Amino acid sequence: MKSTRIGQTRFPAKKLFVVTLIVMGITYSVMMLGVYLSSIHQGLSCLTWPLCPNGFDFPPPDYFYEHIHRTLVFVLMIALFSFTAYSFIKLSSRSLRIKLALASGLLIGQVILGWVMIVTKLHPVIVATHLATGIAFFGILVVTLISLHHVMKEGNGNNRVSSSTRSSKSSSGKSGSSK
């Protein structure tokens, strides 16, 4: 299998940017739903793990939001782990691989902390750690998105002329540039 650099025609950075943006959207939704669960004091409404007692069936009102929260985490895990595996198999960008591996590790930690929160009946230190890890996870996704944006902005790097070179070529010996 051949690795490809980000920004080449077969694997444009724009598609990777969109996938990262989707993963961030799911992450943000999970975080907001988790905060909502805390605010309505339903963090322990579903005491089984990883799924609520109804499994994949439609949940009763008692733990509807907790069920949706856990289902979204499951979708997030599939999306992020698939994206990370894809980056290790198909892409040669060490930077992207490191960021996605870190994000995947943080997500695994988040899931484990979610389980520990249930076992410890929402122990405050565990809850605080769960929230901090969630913020760190979202932060690494933001960093990944910004770095992909820079790759998109710069292009391949070998076939684009920087704006300072363009302006010096177009000015043909004139000093200064007008904006």
PDB file of C-alpha atoms in Angstrom, residues 28-43 65 69 131:
ATOM      1  CA  TYR A  28     -19.447  19.132  20.497  1.00  0.00           C
ATOM      2  CA  SER A  29     -22.914  17.526  20.452  1.00  0.00           C
ATOM      3  CA  VAL A  30     -21.769  14.842  22.910  1.00  0.00           C
ATOM      4  CA  MET A  31     -20.256  17.504  25.175  1.00  0.00           C
ATOM      5  CA  MET A  32     -23.395  19.667  25.156  1.00  0.00           C
ATOM      6  CA  LEU A  33     -25.600  16.663  25.834  1.00  0.00           C
ATOM      7  CA  GLY A  34     -23.321  15.665  28.730  1.00  0.00           C
ATOM      8  CA  VAL A  35     -23.565  19.153  30.215  1.00  0.00           C
ATOM      9  CA  TYR A  36     -27.336  19.043  29.795  1.00  0.00           C
ATOM     10  CA  LEU A  37     -27.465  15.678  31.585  1.00  0.00           C
ATOM     11  CA  SER A  38     -25.520  17.170  34.486  1.00  0.00           C
ATOM     12  CA  SER A  39     -27.757  20.230  34.660  1.00  0.00           C
ATOM     13  CA  ILE A  40     -30.956  18.159  34.891  1.00  0.00           C
ATOM     14  CA  HIS A  41     -29.342  15.762  37.409  1.00  0.00           C
ATOM     15  CA  GLN A  42     -29.743  12.733  35.148  1.00  0.00           C
ATOM     16  CA  GLY A  43     -26.091  11.661  35.068  1.00  0.00           C
ATOM     17  CA  TYR A  65     -30.838  11.721  26.964  1.00  0.00           C
ATOM     18  CA  HIS A  69     -25.310  10.615  24.737  1.00  0.00           C
ATOM     19  CA  LEU A 131     -14.769  17.098  31.810  1.00  0.00           C
TER      20      LEU A 131
END
